mmCIF file of N, CA and C in Angstrom:
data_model
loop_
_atom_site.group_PDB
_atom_site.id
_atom_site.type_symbol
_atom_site.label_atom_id
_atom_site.label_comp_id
_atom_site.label_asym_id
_atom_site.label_seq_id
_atom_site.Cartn_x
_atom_site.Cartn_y
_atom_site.Cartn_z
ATOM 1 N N UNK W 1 -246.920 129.098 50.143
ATOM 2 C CA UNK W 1 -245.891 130.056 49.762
ATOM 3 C C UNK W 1 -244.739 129.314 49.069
ATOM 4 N N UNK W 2 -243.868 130.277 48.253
ATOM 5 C CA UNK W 2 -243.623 129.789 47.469
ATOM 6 C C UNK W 2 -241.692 129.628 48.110
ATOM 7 N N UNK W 3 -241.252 128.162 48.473
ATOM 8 C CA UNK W 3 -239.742 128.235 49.394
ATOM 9 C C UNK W 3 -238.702 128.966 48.172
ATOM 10 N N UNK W 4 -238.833 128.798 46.967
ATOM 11 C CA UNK W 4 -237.449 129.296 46.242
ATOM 12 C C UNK W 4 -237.873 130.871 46.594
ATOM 13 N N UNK W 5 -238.929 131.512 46.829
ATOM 14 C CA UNK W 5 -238.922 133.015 46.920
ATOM 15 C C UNK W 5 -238.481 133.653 48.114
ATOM 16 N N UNK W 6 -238.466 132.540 49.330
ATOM 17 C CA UNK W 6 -237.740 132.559 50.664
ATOM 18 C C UNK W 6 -236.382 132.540 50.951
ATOM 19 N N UNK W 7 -235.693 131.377 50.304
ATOM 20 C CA UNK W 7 -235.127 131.133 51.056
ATOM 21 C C UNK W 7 -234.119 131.821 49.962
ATOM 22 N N UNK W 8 -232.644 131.732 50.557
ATOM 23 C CA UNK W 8 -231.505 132.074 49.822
ATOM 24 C C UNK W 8 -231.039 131.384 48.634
ATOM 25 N N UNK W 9 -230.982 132.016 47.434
ATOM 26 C CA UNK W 9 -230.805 131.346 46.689
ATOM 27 C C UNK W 9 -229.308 130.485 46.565
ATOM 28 N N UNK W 10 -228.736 129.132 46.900
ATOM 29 C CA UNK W 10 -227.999 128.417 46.968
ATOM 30 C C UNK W 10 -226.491 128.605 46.372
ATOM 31 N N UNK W 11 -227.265 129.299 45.028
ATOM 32 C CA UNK W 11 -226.215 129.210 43.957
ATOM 33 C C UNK W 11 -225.240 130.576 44.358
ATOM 34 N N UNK W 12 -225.388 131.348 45.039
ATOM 35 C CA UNK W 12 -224.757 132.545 45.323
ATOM 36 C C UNK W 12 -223.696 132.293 45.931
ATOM 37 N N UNK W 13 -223.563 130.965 46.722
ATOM 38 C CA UNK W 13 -222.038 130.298 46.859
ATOM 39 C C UNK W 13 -221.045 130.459 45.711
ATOM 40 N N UNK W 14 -221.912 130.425 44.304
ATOM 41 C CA UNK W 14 -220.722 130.358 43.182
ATOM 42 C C UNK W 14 -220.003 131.908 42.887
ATOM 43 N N UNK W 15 -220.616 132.801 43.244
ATOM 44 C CA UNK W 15 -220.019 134.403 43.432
ATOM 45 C C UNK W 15 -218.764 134.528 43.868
ATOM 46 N N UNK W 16 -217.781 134.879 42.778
ATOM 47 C CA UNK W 16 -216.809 135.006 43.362
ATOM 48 C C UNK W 16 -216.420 136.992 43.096
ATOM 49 N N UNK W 17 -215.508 137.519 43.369
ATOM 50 C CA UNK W 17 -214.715 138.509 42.627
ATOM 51 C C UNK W 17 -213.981 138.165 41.661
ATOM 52 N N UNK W 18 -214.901 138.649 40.383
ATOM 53 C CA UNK W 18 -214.043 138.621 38.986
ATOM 54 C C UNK W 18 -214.195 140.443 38.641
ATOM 55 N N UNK W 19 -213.378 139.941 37.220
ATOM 56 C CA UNK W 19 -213.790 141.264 36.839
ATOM 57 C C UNK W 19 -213.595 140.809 35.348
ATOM 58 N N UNK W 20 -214.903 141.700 34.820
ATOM 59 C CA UNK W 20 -215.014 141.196 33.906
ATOM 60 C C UNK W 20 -214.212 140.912 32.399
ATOM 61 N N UNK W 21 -214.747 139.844 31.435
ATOM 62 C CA UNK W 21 -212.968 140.163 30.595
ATOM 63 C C UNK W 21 -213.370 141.305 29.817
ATOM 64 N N UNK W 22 -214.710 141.461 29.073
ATOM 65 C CA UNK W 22 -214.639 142.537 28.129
ATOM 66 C C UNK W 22 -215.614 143.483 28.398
ATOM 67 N N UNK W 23 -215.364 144.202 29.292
ATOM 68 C CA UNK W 23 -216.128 145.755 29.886
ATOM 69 C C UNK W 23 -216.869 145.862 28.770
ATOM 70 N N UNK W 24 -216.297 146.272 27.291
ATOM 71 C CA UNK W 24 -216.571 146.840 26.620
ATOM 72 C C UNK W 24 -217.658 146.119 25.281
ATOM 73 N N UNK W 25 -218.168 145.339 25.972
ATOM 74 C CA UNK W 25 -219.475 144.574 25.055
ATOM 75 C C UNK W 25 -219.361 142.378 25.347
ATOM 76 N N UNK W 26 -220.200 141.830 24.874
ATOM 77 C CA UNK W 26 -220.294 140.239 24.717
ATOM 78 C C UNK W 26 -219.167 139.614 24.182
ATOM 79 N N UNK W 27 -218.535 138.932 24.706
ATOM 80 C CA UNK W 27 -217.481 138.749 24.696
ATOM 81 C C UNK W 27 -217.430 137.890 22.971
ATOM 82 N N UNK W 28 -218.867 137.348 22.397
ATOM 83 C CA UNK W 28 -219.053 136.551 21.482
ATOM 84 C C UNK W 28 -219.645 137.249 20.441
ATOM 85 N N UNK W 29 -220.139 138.413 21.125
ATOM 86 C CA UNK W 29 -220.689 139.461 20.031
ATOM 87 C C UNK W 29 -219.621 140.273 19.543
ATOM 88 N N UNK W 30 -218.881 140.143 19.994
ATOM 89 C CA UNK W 30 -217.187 140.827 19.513
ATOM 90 C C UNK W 30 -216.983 140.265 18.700
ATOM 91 N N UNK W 31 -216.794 138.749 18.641
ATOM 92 C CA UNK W 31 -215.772 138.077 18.066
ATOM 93 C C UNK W 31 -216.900 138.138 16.585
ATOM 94 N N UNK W 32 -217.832 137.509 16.670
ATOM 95 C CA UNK W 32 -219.256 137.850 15.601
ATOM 96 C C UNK W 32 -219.615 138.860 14.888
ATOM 97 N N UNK W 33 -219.011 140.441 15.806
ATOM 98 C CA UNK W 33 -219.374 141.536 14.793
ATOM 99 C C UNK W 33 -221.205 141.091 14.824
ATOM 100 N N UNK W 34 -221.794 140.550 15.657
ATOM 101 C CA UNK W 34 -222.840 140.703 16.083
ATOM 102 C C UNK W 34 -223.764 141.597 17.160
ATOM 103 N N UNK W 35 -224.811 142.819 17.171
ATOM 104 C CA UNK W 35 -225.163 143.704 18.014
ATOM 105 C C UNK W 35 -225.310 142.731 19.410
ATOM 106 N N UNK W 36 -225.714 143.564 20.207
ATOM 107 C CA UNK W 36 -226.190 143.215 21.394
ATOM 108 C C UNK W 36 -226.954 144.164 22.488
ATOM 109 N N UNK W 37 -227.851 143.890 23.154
ATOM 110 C CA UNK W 37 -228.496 144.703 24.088
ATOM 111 C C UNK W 37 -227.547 145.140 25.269
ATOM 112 N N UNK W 38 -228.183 144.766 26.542
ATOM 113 C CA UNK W 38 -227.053 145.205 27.497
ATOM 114 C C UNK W 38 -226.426 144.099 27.963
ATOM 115 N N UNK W 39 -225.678 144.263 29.130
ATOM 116 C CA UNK W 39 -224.637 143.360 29.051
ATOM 117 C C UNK W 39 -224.731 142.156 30.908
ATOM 118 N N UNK W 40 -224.668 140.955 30.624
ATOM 119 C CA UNK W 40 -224.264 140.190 32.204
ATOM 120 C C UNK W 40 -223.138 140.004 31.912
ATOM 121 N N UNK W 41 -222.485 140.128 33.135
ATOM 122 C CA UNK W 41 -221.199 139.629 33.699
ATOM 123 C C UNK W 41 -221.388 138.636 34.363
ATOM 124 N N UNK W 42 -221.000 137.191 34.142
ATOM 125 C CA UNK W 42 -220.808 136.265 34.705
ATOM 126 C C UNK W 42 -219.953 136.329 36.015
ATOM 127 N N UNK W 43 -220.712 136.317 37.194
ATOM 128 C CA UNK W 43 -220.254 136.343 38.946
ATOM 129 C C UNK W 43 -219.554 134.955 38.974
ATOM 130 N N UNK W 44 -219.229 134.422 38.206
ATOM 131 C CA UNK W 44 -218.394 133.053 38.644
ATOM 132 C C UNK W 44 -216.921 133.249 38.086
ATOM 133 N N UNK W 45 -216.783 133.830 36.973
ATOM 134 C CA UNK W 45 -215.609 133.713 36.356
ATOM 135 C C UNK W 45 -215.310 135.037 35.204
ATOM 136 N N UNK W 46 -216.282 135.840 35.019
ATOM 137 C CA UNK W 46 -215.959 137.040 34.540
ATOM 138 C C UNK W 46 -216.644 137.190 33.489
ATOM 139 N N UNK W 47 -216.776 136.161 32.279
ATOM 140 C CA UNK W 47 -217.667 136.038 31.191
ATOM 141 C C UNK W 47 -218.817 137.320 30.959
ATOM 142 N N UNK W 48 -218.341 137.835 29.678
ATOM 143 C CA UNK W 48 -219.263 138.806 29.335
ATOM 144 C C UNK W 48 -220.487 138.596 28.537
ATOM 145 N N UNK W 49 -221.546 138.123 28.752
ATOM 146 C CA UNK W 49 -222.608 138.173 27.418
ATOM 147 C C UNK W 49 -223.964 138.668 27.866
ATOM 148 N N UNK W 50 -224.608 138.795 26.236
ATOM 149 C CA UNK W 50 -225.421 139.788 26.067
ATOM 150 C C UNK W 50 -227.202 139.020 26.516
ATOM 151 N N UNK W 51 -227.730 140.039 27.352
ATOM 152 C CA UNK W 51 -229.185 139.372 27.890
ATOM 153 C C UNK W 51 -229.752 138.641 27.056
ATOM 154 N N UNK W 52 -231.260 138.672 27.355
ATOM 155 C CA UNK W 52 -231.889 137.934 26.536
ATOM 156 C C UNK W 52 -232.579 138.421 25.894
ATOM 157 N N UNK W 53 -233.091 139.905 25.286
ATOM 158 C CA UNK W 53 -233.532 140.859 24.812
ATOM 159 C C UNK W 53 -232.579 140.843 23.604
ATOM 160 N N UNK W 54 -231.364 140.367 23.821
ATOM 161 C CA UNK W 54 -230.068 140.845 22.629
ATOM 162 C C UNK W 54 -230.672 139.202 21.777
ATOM 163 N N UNK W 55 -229.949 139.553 20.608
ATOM 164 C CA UNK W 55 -230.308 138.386 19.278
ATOM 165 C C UNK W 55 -229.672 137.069 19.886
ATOM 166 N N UNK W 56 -228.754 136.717 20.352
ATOM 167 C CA UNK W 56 -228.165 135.874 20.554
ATOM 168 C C UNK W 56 -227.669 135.387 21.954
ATOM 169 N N UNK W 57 -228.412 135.641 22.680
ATOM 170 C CA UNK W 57 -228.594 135.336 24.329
ATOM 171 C C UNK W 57 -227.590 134.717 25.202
ATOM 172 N N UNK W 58 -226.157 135.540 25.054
ATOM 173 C CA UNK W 58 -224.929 134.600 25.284
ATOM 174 C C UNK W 58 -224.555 134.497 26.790
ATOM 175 N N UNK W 59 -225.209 135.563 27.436
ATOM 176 C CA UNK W 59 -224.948 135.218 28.690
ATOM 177 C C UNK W 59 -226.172 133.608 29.225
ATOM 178 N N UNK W 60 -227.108 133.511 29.047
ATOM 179 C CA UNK W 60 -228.320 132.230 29.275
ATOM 180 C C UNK W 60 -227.348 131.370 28.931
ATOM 181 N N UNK W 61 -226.675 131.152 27.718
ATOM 182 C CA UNK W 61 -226.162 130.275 27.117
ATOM 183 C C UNK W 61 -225.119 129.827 28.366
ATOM 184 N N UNK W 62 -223.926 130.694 28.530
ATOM 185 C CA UNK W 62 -222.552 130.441 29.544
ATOM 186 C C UNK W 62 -223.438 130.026 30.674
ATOM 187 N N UNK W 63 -224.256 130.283 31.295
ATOM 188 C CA UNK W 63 -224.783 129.903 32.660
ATOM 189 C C UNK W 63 -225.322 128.746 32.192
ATOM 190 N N UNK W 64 -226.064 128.266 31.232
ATOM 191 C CA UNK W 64 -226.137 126.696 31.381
ATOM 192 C C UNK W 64 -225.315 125.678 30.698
ATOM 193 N N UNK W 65 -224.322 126.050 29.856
ATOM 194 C CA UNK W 65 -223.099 125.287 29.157
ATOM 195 C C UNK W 65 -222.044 125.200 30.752
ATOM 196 N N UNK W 66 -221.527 126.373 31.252
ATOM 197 C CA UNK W 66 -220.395 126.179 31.998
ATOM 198 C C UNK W 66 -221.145 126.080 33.299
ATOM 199 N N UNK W 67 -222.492 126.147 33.697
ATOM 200 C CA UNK W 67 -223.363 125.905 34.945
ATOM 201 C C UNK W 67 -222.992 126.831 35.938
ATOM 202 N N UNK W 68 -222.767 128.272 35.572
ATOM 203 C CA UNK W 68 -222.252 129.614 36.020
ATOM 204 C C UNK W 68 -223.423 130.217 36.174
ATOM 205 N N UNK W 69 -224.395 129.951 37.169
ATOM 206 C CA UNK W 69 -225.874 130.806 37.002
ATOM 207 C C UNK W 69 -225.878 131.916 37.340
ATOM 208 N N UNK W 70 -225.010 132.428 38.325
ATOM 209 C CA UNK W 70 -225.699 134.022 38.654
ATOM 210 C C UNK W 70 -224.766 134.863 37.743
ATOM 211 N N UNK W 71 -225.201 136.157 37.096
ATOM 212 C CA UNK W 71 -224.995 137.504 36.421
ATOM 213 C C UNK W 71 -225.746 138.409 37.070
ATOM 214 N N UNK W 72 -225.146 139.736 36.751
ATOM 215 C CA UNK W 72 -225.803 141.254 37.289
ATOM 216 C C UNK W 72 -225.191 142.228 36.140
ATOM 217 N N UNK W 73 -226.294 142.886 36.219
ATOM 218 C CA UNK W 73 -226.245 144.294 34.942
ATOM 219 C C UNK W 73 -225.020 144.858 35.006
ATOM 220 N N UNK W 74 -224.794 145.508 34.193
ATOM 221 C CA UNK W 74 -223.669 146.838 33.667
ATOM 222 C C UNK W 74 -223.892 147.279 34.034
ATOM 223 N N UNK W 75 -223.229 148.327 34.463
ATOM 224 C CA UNK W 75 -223.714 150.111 34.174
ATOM 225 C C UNK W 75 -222.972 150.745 34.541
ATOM 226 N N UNK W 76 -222.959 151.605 33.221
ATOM 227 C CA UNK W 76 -224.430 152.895 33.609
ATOM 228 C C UNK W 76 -225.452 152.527 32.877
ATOM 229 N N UNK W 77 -225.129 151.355 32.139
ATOM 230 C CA UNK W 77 -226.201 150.820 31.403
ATOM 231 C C UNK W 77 -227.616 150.390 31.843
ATOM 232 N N UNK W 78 -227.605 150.160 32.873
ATOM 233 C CA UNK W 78 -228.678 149.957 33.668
ATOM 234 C C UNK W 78 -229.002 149.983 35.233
ATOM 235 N N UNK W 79 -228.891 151.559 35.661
ATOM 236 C CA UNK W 79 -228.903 151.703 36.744
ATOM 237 C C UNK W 79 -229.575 152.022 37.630
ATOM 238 N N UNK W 80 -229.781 151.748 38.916
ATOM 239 C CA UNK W 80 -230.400 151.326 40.023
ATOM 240 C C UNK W 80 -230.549 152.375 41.019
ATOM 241 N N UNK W 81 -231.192 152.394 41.715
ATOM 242 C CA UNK W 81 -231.391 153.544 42.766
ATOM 243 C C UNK W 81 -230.238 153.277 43.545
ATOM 244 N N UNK W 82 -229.814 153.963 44.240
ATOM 245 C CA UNK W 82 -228.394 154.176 45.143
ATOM 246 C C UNK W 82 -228.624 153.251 46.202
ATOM 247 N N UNK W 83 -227.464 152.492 46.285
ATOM 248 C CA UNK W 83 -227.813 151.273 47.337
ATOM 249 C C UNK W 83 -228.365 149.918 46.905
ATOM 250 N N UNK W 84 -229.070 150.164 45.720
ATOM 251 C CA UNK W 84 -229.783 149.146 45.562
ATOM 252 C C UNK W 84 -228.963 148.259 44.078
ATOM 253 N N UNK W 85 -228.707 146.680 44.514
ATOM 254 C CA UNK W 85 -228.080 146.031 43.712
ATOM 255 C C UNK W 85 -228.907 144.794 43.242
ATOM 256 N N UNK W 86 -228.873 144.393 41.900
ATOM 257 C CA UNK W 86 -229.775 143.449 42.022
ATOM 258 C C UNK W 86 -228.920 141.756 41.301
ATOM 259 N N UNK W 87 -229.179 140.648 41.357
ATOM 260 C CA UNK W 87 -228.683 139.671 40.471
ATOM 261 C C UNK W 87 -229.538 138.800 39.794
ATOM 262 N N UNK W 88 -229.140 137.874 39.071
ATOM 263 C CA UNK W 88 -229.839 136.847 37.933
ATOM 264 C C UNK W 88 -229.289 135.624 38.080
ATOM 265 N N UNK W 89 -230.505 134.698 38.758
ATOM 266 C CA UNK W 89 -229.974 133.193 38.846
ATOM 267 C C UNK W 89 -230.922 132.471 37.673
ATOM 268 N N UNK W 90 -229.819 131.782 36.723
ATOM 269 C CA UNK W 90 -230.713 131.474 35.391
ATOM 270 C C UNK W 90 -230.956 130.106 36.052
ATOM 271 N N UNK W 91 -230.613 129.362 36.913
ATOM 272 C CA UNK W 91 -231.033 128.365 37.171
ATOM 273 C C UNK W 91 -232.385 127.998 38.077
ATOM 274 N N UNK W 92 -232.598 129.359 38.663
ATOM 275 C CA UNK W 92 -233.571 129.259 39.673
ATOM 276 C C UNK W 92 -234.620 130.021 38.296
ATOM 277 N N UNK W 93 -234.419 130.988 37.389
ATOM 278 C CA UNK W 93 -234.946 131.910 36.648
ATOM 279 C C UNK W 93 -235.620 133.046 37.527
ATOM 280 N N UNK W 94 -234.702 133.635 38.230
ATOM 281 C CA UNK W 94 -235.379 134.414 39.591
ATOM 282 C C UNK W 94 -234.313 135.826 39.881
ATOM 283 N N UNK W 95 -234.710 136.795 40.261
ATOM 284 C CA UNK W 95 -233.545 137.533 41.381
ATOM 285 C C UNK W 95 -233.172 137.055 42.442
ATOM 286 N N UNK W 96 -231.479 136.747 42.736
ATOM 287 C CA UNK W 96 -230.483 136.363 43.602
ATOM 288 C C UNK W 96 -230.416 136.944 44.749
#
């Protein structure tokens, strides 16, 4: 069996309460006038960027430049059954 699918993922120590800086799209796809898919919020420090489905994969990028691994979806952009929350550790490449 496989221990990273067990055990807690480590990095969830780095979770803090932010909020995010730009609700309103990638914080780099703004500045670019570049599209984007939907959106991570960086759980370490607020950082907005766009998945990896979007052209320019800016949230992957901030989690391994500033070593900020976990993000979780927008929404209403992408929403979840009631109760149910999910996260993204790019370092493990797994749900948090």
């Amino acid at each position: 069996m496989n221990a990273m699918a067990t055990e807690p993922d480590p990095h969830l120590s780095m979770v803090r309460q932010v909020t995010p800086h730009t609700p309103e799209g990638c914080e780099q796809c703004l500045r670019l006038g570049s599209p984007w898919g939907h959106l991570r919020p960086c759980l370490t420090c607020g950082h907005v960027g766009c998945r990896d489905s979007s052209p320019l994969k800016h949230a992957r990028a901030h989690a391994h430049v500033e070593q900020h691994p976990i993000a979780e979806p927008v929404e209403p952009v992408e929403p979840v059954e009631p109760g149910e929350t999910w996260r993204w550790c790019y370092a493990r490449e797994a749900m948090a």
